[in-house]
Coordinates of C-alpha atoms in Angstrom, one line a residue:
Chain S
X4 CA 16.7 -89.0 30.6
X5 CA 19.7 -90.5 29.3
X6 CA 20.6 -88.1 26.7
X7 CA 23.7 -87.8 25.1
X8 CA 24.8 -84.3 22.6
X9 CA 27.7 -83.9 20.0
X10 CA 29.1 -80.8 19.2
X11 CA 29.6 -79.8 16.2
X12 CA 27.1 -81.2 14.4
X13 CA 28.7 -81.0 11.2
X14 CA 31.7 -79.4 10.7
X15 CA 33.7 -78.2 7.3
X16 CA 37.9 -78.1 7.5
X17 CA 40.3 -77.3 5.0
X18 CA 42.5 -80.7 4.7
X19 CA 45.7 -80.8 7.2
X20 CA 44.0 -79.2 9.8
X21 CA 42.4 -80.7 13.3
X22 CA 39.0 -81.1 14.4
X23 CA 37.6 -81.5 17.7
X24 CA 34.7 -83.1 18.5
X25 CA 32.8 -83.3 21.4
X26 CA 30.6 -86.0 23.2
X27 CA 28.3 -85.2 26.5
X28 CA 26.3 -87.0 28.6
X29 CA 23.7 -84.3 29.7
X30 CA 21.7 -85.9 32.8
X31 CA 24.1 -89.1 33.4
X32 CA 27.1 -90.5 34.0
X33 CA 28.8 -92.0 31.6
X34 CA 31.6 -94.8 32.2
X35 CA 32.2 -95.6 29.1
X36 CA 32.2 -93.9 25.4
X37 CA 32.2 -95.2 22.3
X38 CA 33.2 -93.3 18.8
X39 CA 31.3 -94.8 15.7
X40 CA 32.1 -93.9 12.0
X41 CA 29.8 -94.2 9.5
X42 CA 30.3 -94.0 5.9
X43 CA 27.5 -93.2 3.4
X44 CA 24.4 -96.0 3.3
X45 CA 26.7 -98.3 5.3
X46 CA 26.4 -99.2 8.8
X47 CA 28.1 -98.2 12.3
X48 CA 32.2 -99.2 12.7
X49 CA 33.3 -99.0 16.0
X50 CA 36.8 -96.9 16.0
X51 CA 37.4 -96.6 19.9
X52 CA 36.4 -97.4 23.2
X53 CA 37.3 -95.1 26.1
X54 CA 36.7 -95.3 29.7
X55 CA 37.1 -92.0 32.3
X56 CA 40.6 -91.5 33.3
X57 CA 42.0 -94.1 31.1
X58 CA 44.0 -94.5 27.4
X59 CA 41.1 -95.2 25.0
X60 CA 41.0 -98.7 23.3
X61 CA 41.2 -98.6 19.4
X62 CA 40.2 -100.6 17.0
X63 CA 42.5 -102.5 14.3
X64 CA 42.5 -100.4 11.6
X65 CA 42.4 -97.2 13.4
X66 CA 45.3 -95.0 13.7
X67 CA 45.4 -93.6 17.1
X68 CA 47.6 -90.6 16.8
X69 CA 45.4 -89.8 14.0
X70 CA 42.0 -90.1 16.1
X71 CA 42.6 -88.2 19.5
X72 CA 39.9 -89.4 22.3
X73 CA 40.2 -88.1 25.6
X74 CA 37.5 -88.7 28.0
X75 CA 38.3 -86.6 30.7
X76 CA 35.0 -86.7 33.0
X77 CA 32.2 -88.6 33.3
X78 CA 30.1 -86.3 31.5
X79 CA 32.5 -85.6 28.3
X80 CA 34.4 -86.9 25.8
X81 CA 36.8 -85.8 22.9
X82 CA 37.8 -87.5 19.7
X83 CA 39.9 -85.1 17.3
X84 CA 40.8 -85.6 13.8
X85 CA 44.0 -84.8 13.4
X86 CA 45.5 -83.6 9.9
X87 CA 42.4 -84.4 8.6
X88 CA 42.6 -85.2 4.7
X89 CA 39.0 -86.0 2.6
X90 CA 38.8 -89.7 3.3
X91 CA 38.1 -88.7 7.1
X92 CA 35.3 -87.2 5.4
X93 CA 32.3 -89.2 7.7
X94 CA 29.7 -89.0 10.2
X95 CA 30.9 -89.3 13.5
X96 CA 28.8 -90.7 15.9
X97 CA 29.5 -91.4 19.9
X98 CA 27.8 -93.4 22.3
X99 CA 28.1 -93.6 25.8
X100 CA 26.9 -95.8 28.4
X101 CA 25.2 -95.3 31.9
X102 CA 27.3 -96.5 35.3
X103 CA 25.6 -100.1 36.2
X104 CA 23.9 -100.2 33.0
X105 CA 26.9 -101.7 30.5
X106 CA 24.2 -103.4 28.3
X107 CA 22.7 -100.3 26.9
X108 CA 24.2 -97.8 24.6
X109 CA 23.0 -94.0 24.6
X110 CA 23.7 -92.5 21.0
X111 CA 24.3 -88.6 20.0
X112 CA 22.9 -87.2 16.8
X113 CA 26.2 -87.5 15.2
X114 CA 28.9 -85.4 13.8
X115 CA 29.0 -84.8 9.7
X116 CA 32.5 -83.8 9.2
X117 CA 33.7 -83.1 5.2
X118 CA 37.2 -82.2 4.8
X119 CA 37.8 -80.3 1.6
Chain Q
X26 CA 34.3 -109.8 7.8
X27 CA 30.8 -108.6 9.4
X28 CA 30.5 -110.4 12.8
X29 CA 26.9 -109.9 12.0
X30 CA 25.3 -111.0 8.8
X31 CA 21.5 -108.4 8.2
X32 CA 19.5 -109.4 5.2
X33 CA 18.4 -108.1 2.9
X34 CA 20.8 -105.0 2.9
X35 CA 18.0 -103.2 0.7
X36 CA 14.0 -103.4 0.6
X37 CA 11.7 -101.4 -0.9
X38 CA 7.9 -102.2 -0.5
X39 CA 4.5 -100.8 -0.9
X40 CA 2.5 -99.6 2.0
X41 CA 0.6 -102.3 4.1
X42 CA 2.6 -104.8 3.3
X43 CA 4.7 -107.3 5.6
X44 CA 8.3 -107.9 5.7
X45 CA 10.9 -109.3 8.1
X46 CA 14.8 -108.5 8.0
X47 CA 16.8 -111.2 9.2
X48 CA 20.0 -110.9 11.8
X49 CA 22.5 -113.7 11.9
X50 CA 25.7 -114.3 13.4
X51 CA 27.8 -117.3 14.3
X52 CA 28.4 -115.8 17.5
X53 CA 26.7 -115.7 21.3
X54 CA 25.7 -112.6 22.4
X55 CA 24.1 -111.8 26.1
X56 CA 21.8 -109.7 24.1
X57 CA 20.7 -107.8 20.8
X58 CA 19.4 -105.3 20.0
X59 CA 17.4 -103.1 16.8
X60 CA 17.6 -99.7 15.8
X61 CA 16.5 -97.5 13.6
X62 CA 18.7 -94.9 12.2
X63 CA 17.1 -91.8 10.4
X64 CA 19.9 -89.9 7.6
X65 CA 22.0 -87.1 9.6
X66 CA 20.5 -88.5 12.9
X67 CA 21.9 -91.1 15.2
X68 CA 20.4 -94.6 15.8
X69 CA 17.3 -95.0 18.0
X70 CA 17.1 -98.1 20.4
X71 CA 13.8 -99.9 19.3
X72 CA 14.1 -103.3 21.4
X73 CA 16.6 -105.3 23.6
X74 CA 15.7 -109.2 23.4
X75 CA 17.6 -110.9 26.0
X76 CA 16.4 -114.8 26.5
X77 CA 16.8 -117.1 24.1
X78 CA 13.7 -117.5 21.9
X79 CA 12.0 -113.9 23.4
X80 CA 9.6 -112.4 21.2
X81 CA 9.4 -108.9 21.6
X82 CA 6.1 -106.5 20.5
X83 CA 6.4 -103.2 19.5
X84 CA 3.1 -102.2 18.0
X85 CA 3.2 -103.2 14.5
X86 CA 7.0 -104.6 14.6
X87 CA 7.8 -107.9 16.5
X88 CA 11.4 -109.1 17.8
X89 CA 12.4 -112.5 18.3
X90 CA 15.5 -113.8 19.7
X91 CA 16.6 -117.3 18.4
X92 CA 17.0 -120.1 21.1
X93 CA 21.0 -120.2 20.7
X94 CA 21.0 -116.1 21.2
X95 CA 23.0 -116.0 17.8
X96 CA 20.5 -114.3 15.8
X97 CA 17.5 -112.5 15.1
X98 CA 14.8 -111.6 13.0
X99 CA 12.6 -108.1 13.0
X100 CA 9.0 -108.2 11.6
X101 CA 6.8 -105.6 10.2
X102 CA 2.9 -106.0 9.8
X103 CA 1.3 -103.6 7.3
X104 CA 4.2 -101.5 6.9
X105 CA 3.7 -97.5 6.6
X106 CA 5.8 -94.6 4.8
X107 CA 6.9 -93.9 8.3
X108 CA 8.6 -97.2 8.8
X109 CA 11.3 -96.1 6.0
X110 CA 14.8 -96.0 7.7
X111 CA 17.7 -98.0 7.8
X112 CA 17.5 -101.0 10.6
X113 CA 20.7 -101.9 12.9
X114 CA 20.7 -104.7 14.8
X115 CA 23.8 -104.9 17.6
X116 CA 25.1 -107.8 18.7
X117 CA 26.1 -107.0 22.9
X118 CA 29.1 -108.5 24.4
X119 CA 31.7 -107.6 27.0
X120 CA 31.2 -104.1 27.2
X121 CA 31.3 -103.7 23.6
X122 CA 28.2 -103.8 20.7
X123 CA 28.8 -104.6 16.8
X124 CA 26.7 -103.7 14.1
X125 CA 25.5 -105.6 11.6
X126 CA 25.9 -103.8 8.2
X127 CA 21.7 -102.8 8.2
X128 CA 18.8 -102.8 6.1
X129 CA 17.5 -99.6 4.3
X130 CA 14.0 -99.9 4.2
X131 CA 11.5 -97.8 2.0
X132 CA 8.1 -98.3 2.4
X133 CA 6.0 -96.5 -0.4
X134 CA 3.0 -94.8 -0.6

């Protein structure tokens, strides 16, 4: 149980366009979702939290008209990349956690975007 | 500025030996927890350590919680090829976790 997907799982874009990526929970529902970024060998950074039905939370630092999320449902959330250029170059990673379980974290496999 | 402090940020050992990787912060957290992050993959949940001054077993790794819930240490008996990965540990507040930066560890053959 408990498993959370990403779609894509890596993804390639020419620089200036978007990218949508996508964040499930498959057998749960989630309350909350987090989107991670993670450069090479360094560790997770938290860019935004987002709760169903509500503006996501950003991080200082993070530009949110540049890093879409909508978490429409319970079960799925966006985060999109827009006008990407190669610095968003990253893995993407979301994590979402389970209604009355706020102390545990359910992570997807992660999204390797480059932008050329 | 990391909220949590992991050292060493790099180890590399030969197989069967021990090692501990050390998880500091000058914050409280209501818990922490380790994972263990493959490359392309995300990060798998090893342990949650709660109490102040748990110990946690996990076959050959053991967890331990200090008393103030501020940090934490991870230890590995006789280390295997297997073990390589890089090791998270989150620090758990108000509906929110933070990583510390990690430790990649590469156990030889």
């Amino acid at each position: 149980g408990a498993v959370v997907s990403q779609h894509p799982s890596w993804v390639i874009c020419k620089s200036g366009t978007s990218v949508k990526i996508e964040c499930r929970s498959l057998d749960f529902q989630a309350t909350t979702m987090f989107w991670y970024r993670q450069f090479p060998k360094q560790s997770l950074m938290l860019m935004a939290t987002s709760n169903e039905g509500s503006k996501a939370t950003y991080e200082q630092g993070v530009e949110k008209d540049k890093f879409l999320i909508n978490h429409a449902s319970l079960t799925l959330s966006t985060l999109t990349v827009t006008s990407a250029h190669p610095e968003d170059s990253s893995f993407y990673i979301c994590s979402a956690n389970q209604r009355g379980h706020t102390d545990t974290q359910y992570f997807g496999p992660g999204t390797r975007l480059t932008v050329l | 500025t990391q909220l949590l402090e992991q050292s060493p940020q790099f180890l590399s050992i030969q197989e069967g030996e021990n090692l501990t990787v050390y998880c500091n912060s000058s914050s409280v957290f209501s818990s922490l927890q380790w994972y263990r992050q493959e490359p392309g993959e995300g990060p798998v949940l090893l342990v949650t350590v709660v109490t102040g001054g748990e110990v946690k077993k996990l076959k050959r790794l053991t967890f331990q919680f200090g008393d103030a819930r501020k940090d934490s240490s991870l230890h590995i008996t006789a280390a295997q090829p297997g073990d390589t990965g890089l090791y998270l540990c989150a620090g758990v507040g108000n509906n929110d976790m933070r990583f510390g930066a990690g430790t990649r560890l590469t156990v030889k053959p």
